[in-house]
Amino acid sequence: MIPVDYNDEQLMQIQAETLYVLNEQLQIIRINEANAAADTAFFIGSTTQGMQVYVAEWMPESFERELHLHLREGIQISHLYTLLGRYYAVKDIWAGPAYAFSSEQLEHLPPPEPDVILIDKAQDTLLERYFPDLIEQLQLRMPVVGYVSDGAVVSVCCSARTSAKAVEASLATTSDYRGRDLAAKTVRSWLMR
């Protein structure tokens, strides 16, 4: 693994470039997935160095101007919802942290749990019970690792979106197995692949 050193602002740009396909003006064209069905109107990345805003190329300029005016007072989800609702029907709001791991941090991870395995075509039947949709996407989502219990994958981590500089992980644990630290064990193993 090649060590890299990025500041928060650069990491946020890398995240945007991993989540979305952007045009030369850094506008969102679409979600960075093979079968991208969802429309994204905008993305706001907040770091200690400030905010980065990416707006879909199909959104009107008036929305972008209003958005930037609104953000002068900080991020207020309810106000963003109202603002976007004047231009576009709001279907979903996604919010949450992003994590970056240095080569040094990855070198100090404990070894993978024996019940967390790499899933490829030979083990895809382990996904049938709880994650059948992942079977047909297996090659697009590699690496795919799963925590196996009672003959089935009960927690799975895989590549959701990939760019030249980063990979976005997708993680799911079936409800009966939540609260057992399986997600953390699964992600830790995925990071080591």
PDB file of C-alpha atoms in Angstrom:
ATOM      1  CA  MET A   1       0.000   0.000   0.000  1.00  0.00           C
ATOM      2  CA  ILE A   2       1.342   3.438  -0.937  1.00  0.00           C
ATOM      3  CA  PRO A   3       1.251   5.974   1.913  1.00  0.00           C
ATOM      4  CA  VAL A   4      -0.678   9.130   1.115  1.00  0.00           C
ATOM      5  CA  ASP A   5      -1.079  12.342   2.996  1.00  0.00           C
ATOM      6  CA  TYR A   6      -4.178  14.411   2.291  1.00  0.00           C
ATOM      7  CA  ASN A   7      -5.684  17.272   4.250  1.00  0.00           C
ATOM      8  CA  ASP A   8      -9.388  17.290   5.152  1.00  0.00           C
ATOM      9  CA  GLU A   9     -10.348  19.408   2.155  1.00  0.00           C
ATOM     10  CA  GLN A  10      -8.587  17.042  -0.260  1.00  0.00           C
ATOM     11  CA  LEU A  11     -10.174  14.017   1.423  1.00  0.00           C
ATOM     12  CA  MET A  12     -13.621  15.576   1.033  1.00  0.00           C
ATOM     13  CA  GLN A  13     -13.009  16.159  -2.666  1.00  0.00           C
ATOM     14  CA  ILE A  14     -11.882  12.543  -3.007  1.00  0.00           C
ATOM     15  CA  GLN A  15     -15.094  11.449  -1.295  1.00  0.00           C
ATOM     16  CA  ALA A  16     -17.216  13.505  -3.702  1.00  0.00           C
ATOM     17  CA  GLU A  17     -15.299  12.071  -6.662  1.00  0.00           C
ATOM     18  CA  THR A  18     -15.892   8.563  -5.310  1.00  0.00           C
ATOM     19  CA  LEU A  19     -19.603   9.028  -4.599  1.00  0.00           C
ATOM     20  CA  TYR A  20     -20.425  10.823  -7.852  1.00  0.00           C
ATOM     21  CA  VAL A  21     -19.409  11.204 -11.455  1.00  0.00           C
ATOM     22  CA  LEU A  22     -18.593  14.902 -11.834  1.00  0.00           C
ATOM     23  CA  ASN A  23     -18.254  17.055 -14.929  1.00  0.00           C
ATOM     24  CA  GLU A  24     -15.427  19.556 -15.559  1.00  0.00           C
ATOM     25  CA  GLN A  25     -17.319  22.219 -13.582  1.00  0.00           C
ATOM     26  CA  LEU A  26     -17.473  19.801 -10.616  1.00  0.00           C
ATOM     27  CA  GLN A  27     -21.222  19.380 -10.997  1.00  0.00           C
ATOM     28  CA  ILE A  28     -22.829  16.037 -10.233  1.00  0.00           C
ATOM     29  CA  ILE A  29     -23.722  14.068 -13.356  1.00  0.00           C
ATOM     30  CA  ARG A  30     -24.867  10.922 -11.538  1.00  0.00           C
ATOM     31  CA  ILE A  31     -24.111   8.568  -8.690  1.00  0.00           C
ATOM     32  CA  ASN A  32     -20.910   6.598  -9.279  1.00  0.00           C
ATOM     33  CA  GLU A  33     -22.546   3.178  -9.599  1.00  0.00           C
ATOM     34  CA  ALA A  34     -23.008   0.936 -12.606  1.00  0.00           C
ATOM     35  CA  ASN A  35     -26.817   0.986 -12.314  1.00  0.00           C
ATOM     36  CA  ALA A  36     -27.256   4.408 -10.734  1.00  0.00           C
ATOM     37  CA  ALA A  37     -30.983   4.944 -10.396  1.00  0.00           C
ATOM     38  CA  ALA A  38     -31.171   7.649  -7.755  1.00  0.00           C
ATOM     39  CA  ASP A  39     -30.910  11.316  -8.610  1.00  0.00           C
ATOM     40  CA  THR A  40     -28.738  13.441  -6.369  1.00  0.00           C
ATOM     41  CA  ALA A  41     -29.546  17.135  -6.291  1.00  0.00           C
ATOM     42  CA  PHE A  42     -26.532  18.179  -4.223  1.00  0.00           C
ATOM     43  CA  PHE A  43     -23.791  17.046  -1.881  1.00  0.00           C
ATOM     44  CA  ILE A  44     -22.335  19.061   0.988  1.00  0.00           C
ATOM     45  CA  GLY A  45     -19.108  17.969   2.568  1.00  0.00           C
ATOM     46  CA  SER A  46     -18.171  19.681   5.802  1.00  0.00           C
ATOM     47  CA  THR A  47     -14.641  19.636   7.197  1.00  0.00           C
ATOM     48  CA  THR A  48     -12.663  21.642   9.734  1.00  0.00           C
ATOM     49  CA  GLN A  49     -11.474  23.735   6.791  1.00  0.00           C
ATOM     50  CA  GLY A  50     -14.965  24.602   5.520  1.00  0.00           C
ATOM     51  CA  MET A  51     -17.691  23.230   3.267  1.00  0.00           C
ATOM     52  CA  GLN A  52     -17.538  21.836  -0.227  1.00  0.00           C
ATOM     53  CA  VAL A  53     -20.733  21.980  -2.225  1.00  0.00           C
ATOM     54  CA  TYR A  54     -21.490  19.990  -5.355  1.00  0.00           C
ATOM     55  CA  VAL A  55     -24.766  20.559  -7.209  1.00  0.00           C
ATOM     56  CA  ALA A  56     -26.293  18.404  -9.935  1.00  0.00           C
ATOM     57  CA  GLU A  57     -25.789  19.749 -13.428  1.00  0.00           C
ATOM     58  CA  TRP A  58     -29.554  19.578 -14.029  1.00  0.00           C
ATOM     59  CA  MET A  59     -30.467  21.769 -11.037  1.00  0.00           C
ATOM     60  CA  PRO A  60     -31.271  25.414 -11.887  1.00  0.00           C
ATOM     61  CA  GLU A  61     -28.657  28.077 -11.147  1.00  0.00           C
ATOM     62  CA  SER A  62     -31.193  29.848  -8.913  1.00  0.00           C
ATOM     63  CA  PHE A  63     -31.166  26.810  -6.591  1.00  0.00           C
ATOM     64  CA  GLU A  64     -27.386  26.858  -6.393  1.00  0.00           C
ATOM     65  CA  ARG A  65     -27.373  30.577  -5.542  1.00  0.00           C
ATOM     66  CA  GLU A  66     -30.001  30.073  -2.814  1.00  0.00           C
ATOM     67  CA  LEU A  67     -28.119  27.071  -1.460  1.00  0.00           C
ATOM     68  CA  HIS A  68     -24.875  29.017  -1.094  1.00  0.00           C
ATOM     69  CA  LEU A  69     -26.724  31.884   0.606  1.00  0.00           C
ATOM     70  CA  HIS A  70     -28.361  29.465   3.014  1.00  0.00           C
ATOM     71  CA  LEU A  71     -25.064  27.773   3.871  1.00  0.00           C
ATOM     72  CA  ARG A  72     -23.559  31.035   5.109  1.00  0.00           C
ATOM     73  CA  GLU A  73     -25.461  30.313   8.340  1.00  0.00           C
ATOM     74  CA  GLY A  74     -24.334  26.683   8.538  1.00  0.00           C
ATOM     75  CA  ILE A  75     -26.033  23.426   7.675  1.00  0.00           C
ATOM     76  CA  GLN A  76     -29.628  23.184   8.847  1.00  0.00           C
ATOM     77  CA  ILE A  77     -31.225  20.053   7.417  1.00  0.00           C
ATOM     78  CA  SER A  78     -34.820  21.227   7.773  1.00  0.00           C
ATOM     79  CA  HIS A  79     -34.052  24.440   5.857  1.00  0.00           C
ATOM     80  CA  LEU A  80     -32.199  22.502   3.162  1.00  0.00           C
ATOM     81  CA  TYR A  81     -35.191  20.184   2.835  1.00  0.00           C
ATOM     82  CA  THR A  82     -37.534  23.155   2.389  1.00  0.00           C
ATOM     83  CA  LEU A  83     -35.221  24.853  -0.104  1.00  0.00           C
ATOM     84  CA  LEU A  84     -34.781  21.744  -2.226  1.00  0.00           C
ATOM     85  CA  GLY A  85     -38.510  21.005  -2.029  1.00  0.00           C
ATOM     86  CA  ARG A  86     -39.221  24.227  -3.930  1.00  0.00           C
ATOM     87  CA  TYR A  87     -37.252  22.868  -6.897  1.00  0.00           C
ATOM     88  CA  TYR A  88     -37.412  19.111  -6.693  1.00  0.00           C
ATOM     89  CA  ALA A  89     -39.354  16.390  -4.875  1.00  0.00           C
ATOM     90  CA  VAL A  90     -37.206  15.232  -1.963  1.00  0.00           C
ATOM     91  CA  LYS A  91     -37.037  11.430  -1.874  1.00  0.00           C
ATOM     92  CA  ASP A  92     -34.154  10.729   0.474  1.00  0.00           C
ATOM     93  CA  ILE A  93     -31.635  12.535   2.621  1.00  0.00           C
ATOM     94  CA  TRP A  94     -28.327  10.814   3.309  1.00  0.00           C
ATOM     95  CA  ALA A  95     -26.085  12.135   6.043  1.00  0.00           C
ATOM     96  CA  GLY A  96     -23.202  10.705   7.964  1.00  0.00           C
ATOM     97  CA  PRO A  97     -19.498  10.684   8.594  1.00  0.00           C
ATOM     98  CA  ALA A  98     -16.730   9.621   6.249  1.00  0.00           C
ATOM     99  CA  TYR A  99     -13.604   7.828   7.404  1.00  0.00           C
ATOM    100  CA  ALA A 100     -10.114   7.621   5.999  1.00  0.00           C
ATOM    101  CA  PHE A 101      -7.457   5.160   7.090  1.00  0.00           C
ATOM    102  CA  SER A 102      -3.744   5.607   6.651  1.00  0.00           C
ATOM    103  CA  SER A 103      -1.445   2.764   5.656  1.00  0.00           C
ATOM    104  CA  GLU A 104       0.034   2.891   9.141  1.00  0.00           C
ATOM    105  CA  GLN A 105      -3.384   2.495  10.773  1.00  0.00           C
ATOM    106  CA  LEU A 106      -4.204  -0.470   8.556  1.00  0.00           C
ATOM    107  CA  GLU A 107      -0.898  -2.159   9.404  1.00  0.00           C
ATOM    108  CA  HIS A 108      -1.855  -2.172  13.102  1.00  0.00           C
ATOM    109  CA  LEU A 109      -5.281  -3.777  12.718  1.00  0.00           C
ATOM    110  CA  PRO A 110      -5.697  -7.132  14.448  1.00  0.00           C
ATOM    111  CA  PRO A 111      -5.890 -10.161  12.155  1.00  0.00           C
ATOM    112  CA  PRO A 112      -9.291 -10.948  10.622  1.00  0.00           C
ATOM    113  CA  GLU A 113     -11.731 -13.047  12.608  1.00  0.00           C
ATOM    114  CA  PRO A 114     -11.883 -16.655  11.364  1.00  0.00           C
ATOM    115  CA  ASP A 115     -15.635 -16.335  10.753  1.00  0.00           C
ATOM    116  CA  VAL A 116     -15.125 -13.373   8.378  1.00  0.00           C
ATOM    117  CA  ILE A 117     -14.302 -14.659   4.925  1.00  0.00           C
ATOM    118  CA  LEU A 118     -13.761 -13.327   1.434  1.00  0.00           C
ATOM    119  CA  ILE A 119     -16.850 -14.084  -0.653  1.00  0.00           C
ATOM    120  CA  ASP A 120     -16.378 -14.890  -4.316  1.00  0.00           C
ATOM    121  CA  LYS A 121     -18.392 -16.934  -6.794  1.00  0.00           C
ATOM    122  CA  ALA A 122     -17.443 -20.172  -5.002  1.00  0.00           C
ATOM    123  CA  GLN A 123     -19.041 -18.964  -1.726  1.00  0.00           C
ATOM    124  CA  ASP A 124     -21.932 -16.898  -3.102  1.00  0.00           C
ATOM    125  CA  THR A 125     -24.510 -19.377  -1.776  1.00  0.00           C
ATOM    126  CA  LEU A 126     -23.637 -18.066   1.699  1.00  0.00           C
ATOM    127  CA  LEU A 127     -25.354 -14.799   0.671  1.00  0.00           C
ATOM    128  CA  GLU A 128     -28.655 -16.401  -0.376  1.00  0.00           C
ATOM    129  CA  ARG A 129     -30.459 -16.237   2.993  1.00  0.00           C
ATOM    130  CA  TYR A 130     -29.955 -12.562   3.918  1.00  0.00           C
ATOM    131  CA  PHE A 131     -28.264 -10.820   0.973  1.00  0.00           C
ATOM    132  CA  PRO A 132     -29.525 -12.462  -2.252  1.00  0.00           C
ATOM    133  CA  ASP A 133     -29.411  -9.196  -4.255  1.00  0.00           C
ATOM    134  CA  LEU A 134     -25.658  -9.042  -3.769  1.00  0.00           C
ATOM    135  CA  ILE A 135     -25.070 -12.327  -5.615  1.00  0.00           C
ATOM    136  CA  GLU A 136     -25.671 -10.885  -9.087  1.00  0.00           C
ATOM    137  CA  GLN A 137     -23.552  -7.804  -8.254  1.00  0.00           C
ATOM    138  CA  LEU A 138     -20.692  -9.763  -6.710  1.00  0.00           C
ATOM    139  CA  GLN A 139     -18.051  -8.918  -9.321  1.00  0.00           C
ATOM    140  CA  LEU A 140     -18.902  -5.190  -9.205  1.00  0.00           C
ATOM    141  CA  ARG A 141     -18.705  -5.105  -5.409  1.00  0.00           C
ATOM    142  CA  MET A 142     -15.353  -6.841  -4.842  1.00  0.00           C
ATOM    143  CA  PRO A 143     -13.870  -7.254  -2.394  1.00  0.00           C
ATOM    144  CA  VAL A 144     -16.881  -8.707  -0.575  1.00  0.00           C
ATOM    145  CA  VAL A 145     -16.353 -10.062   2.927  1.00  0.00           C
ATOM    146  CA  GLY A 146     -18.936 -11.607   5.172  1.00  0.00           C
ATOM    147  CA  TYR A 147     -19.286 -12.773   8.757  1.00  0.00           C
ATOM    148  CA  VAL A 148     -20.626 -16.323   8.578  1.00  0.00           C
ATOM    149  CA  SER A 149     -22.914 -17.763  11.261  1.00  0.00           C
ATOM    150  CA  ASP A 150     -25.134 -20.828  11.011  1.00  0.00           C
ATOM    151  CA  GLY A 151     -24.156 -21.404   7.380  1.00  0.00           C
ATOM    152  CA  ALA A 152     -25.027 -17.928   6.114  1.00  0.00           C
ATOM    153  CA  VAL A 153     -23.462 -14.479   5.829  1.00  0.00           C
ATOM    154  CA  VAL A 154     -25.106 -12.346   8.523  1.00  0.00           C
ATOM    155  CA  SER A 155     -22.936  -9.218   8.134  1.00  0.00           C
ATOM    156  CA  VAL A 156     -21.445  -8.118   4.827  1.00  0.00           C
ATOM    157  CA  CYS A 157     -19.067  -5.360   3.755  1.00  0.00           C
ATOM    158  CA  CYS A 158     -18.309  -4.655   0.120  1.00  0.00           C
ATOM    159  CA  SER A 159     -17.241  -1.940  -2.273  1.00  0.00           C
ATOM    160  CA  ALA A 160     -20.141   0.398  -2.983  1.00  0.00           C
ATOM    161  CA  ARG A 161     -18.365   2.929  -5.176  1.00  0.00           C
ATOM    162  CA  THR A 162     -14.820   3.099  -6.470  1.00  0.00           C
ATOM    163  CA  SER A 163     -12.693   5.925  -7.849  1.00  0.00           C
ATOM    164  CA  ALA A 164      -9.029   6.264  -8.769  1.00  0.00           C
ATOM    165  CA  LYS A 165      -8.150   7.286  -5.199  1.00  0.00           C
ATOM    166  CA  ALA A 166     -10.711   5.696  -2.896  1.00  0.00           C
ATOM    167  CA  VAL A 167     -13.334   3.051  -2.288  1.00  0.00           C
ATOM    168  CA  GLU A 168     -16.630   3.638  -0.507  1.00  0.00           C
ATOM    169  CA  ALA A 169     -17.719   0.714   1.640  1.00  0.00           C
ATOM    170  CA  SER A 170     -21.236  -0.634   1.969  1.00  0.00           C
ATOM    171  CA  LEU A 171     -22.108  -2.442   5.190  1.00  0.00           C
ATOM    172  CA  ALA A 172     -25.188  -4.374   6.256  1.00  0.00           C
ATOM    173  CA  THR A 173     -25.937  -6.685   9.164  1.00  0.00           C
ATOM    174  CA  THR A 174     -29.164  -8.643   9.396  1.00  0.00           C
ATOM    175  CA  SER A 175     -31.355  -7.445  12.290  1.00  0.00           C
ATOM    176  CA  ASP A 176     -31.090 -10.608  14.409  1.00  0.00           C
ATOM    177  CA  TYR A 177     -27.298 -10.242  14.547  1.00  0.00           C
ATOM    178  CA  ARG A 178     -26.971  -6.536  15.314  1.00  0.00           C
ATOM    179  CA  GLY A 179     -25.376  -5.366  18.553  1.00  0.00           C
ATOM    180  CA  ARG A 180     -22.753  -8.124  18.555  1.00  0.00           C
ATOM    181  CA  ASP A 181     -19.806  -6.174  17.083  1.00  0.00           C
ATOM    182  CA  LEU A 182     -20.053  -8.174  13.849  1.00  0.00           C
ATOM    183  CA  ALA A 183     -20.161  -5.076  11.641  1.00  0.00           C
ATOM    184  CA  ALA A 184     -16.884  -3.784  13.087  1.00  0.00           C
ATOM    185  CA  LYS A 185     -15.230  -7.176  12.597  1.00  0.00           C
ATOM    186  CA  THR A 186     -16.504  -7.369   9.030  1.00  0.00           C
ATOM    187  CA  VAL A 187     -15.366  -3.856   8.119  1.00  0.00           C
ATOM    188  CA  ARG A 188     -11.956  -4.478   9.696  1.00  0.00           C
ATOM    189  CA  SER A 189     -11.521  -7.542   7.507  1.00  0.00           C
ATOM    190  CA  TRP A 190     -12.711  -5.636   4.396  1.00  0.00           C
ATOM    191  CA  LEU A 191     -10.147  -2.903   5.062  1.00  0.00           C
ATOM    192  CA  MET A 192      -7.382  -5.499   5.025  1.00  0.00           C
ATOM    193  CA  ARG A 193      -8.304  -6.841   1.547  1.00  0.00           C
TER     194      ARG A 193
END
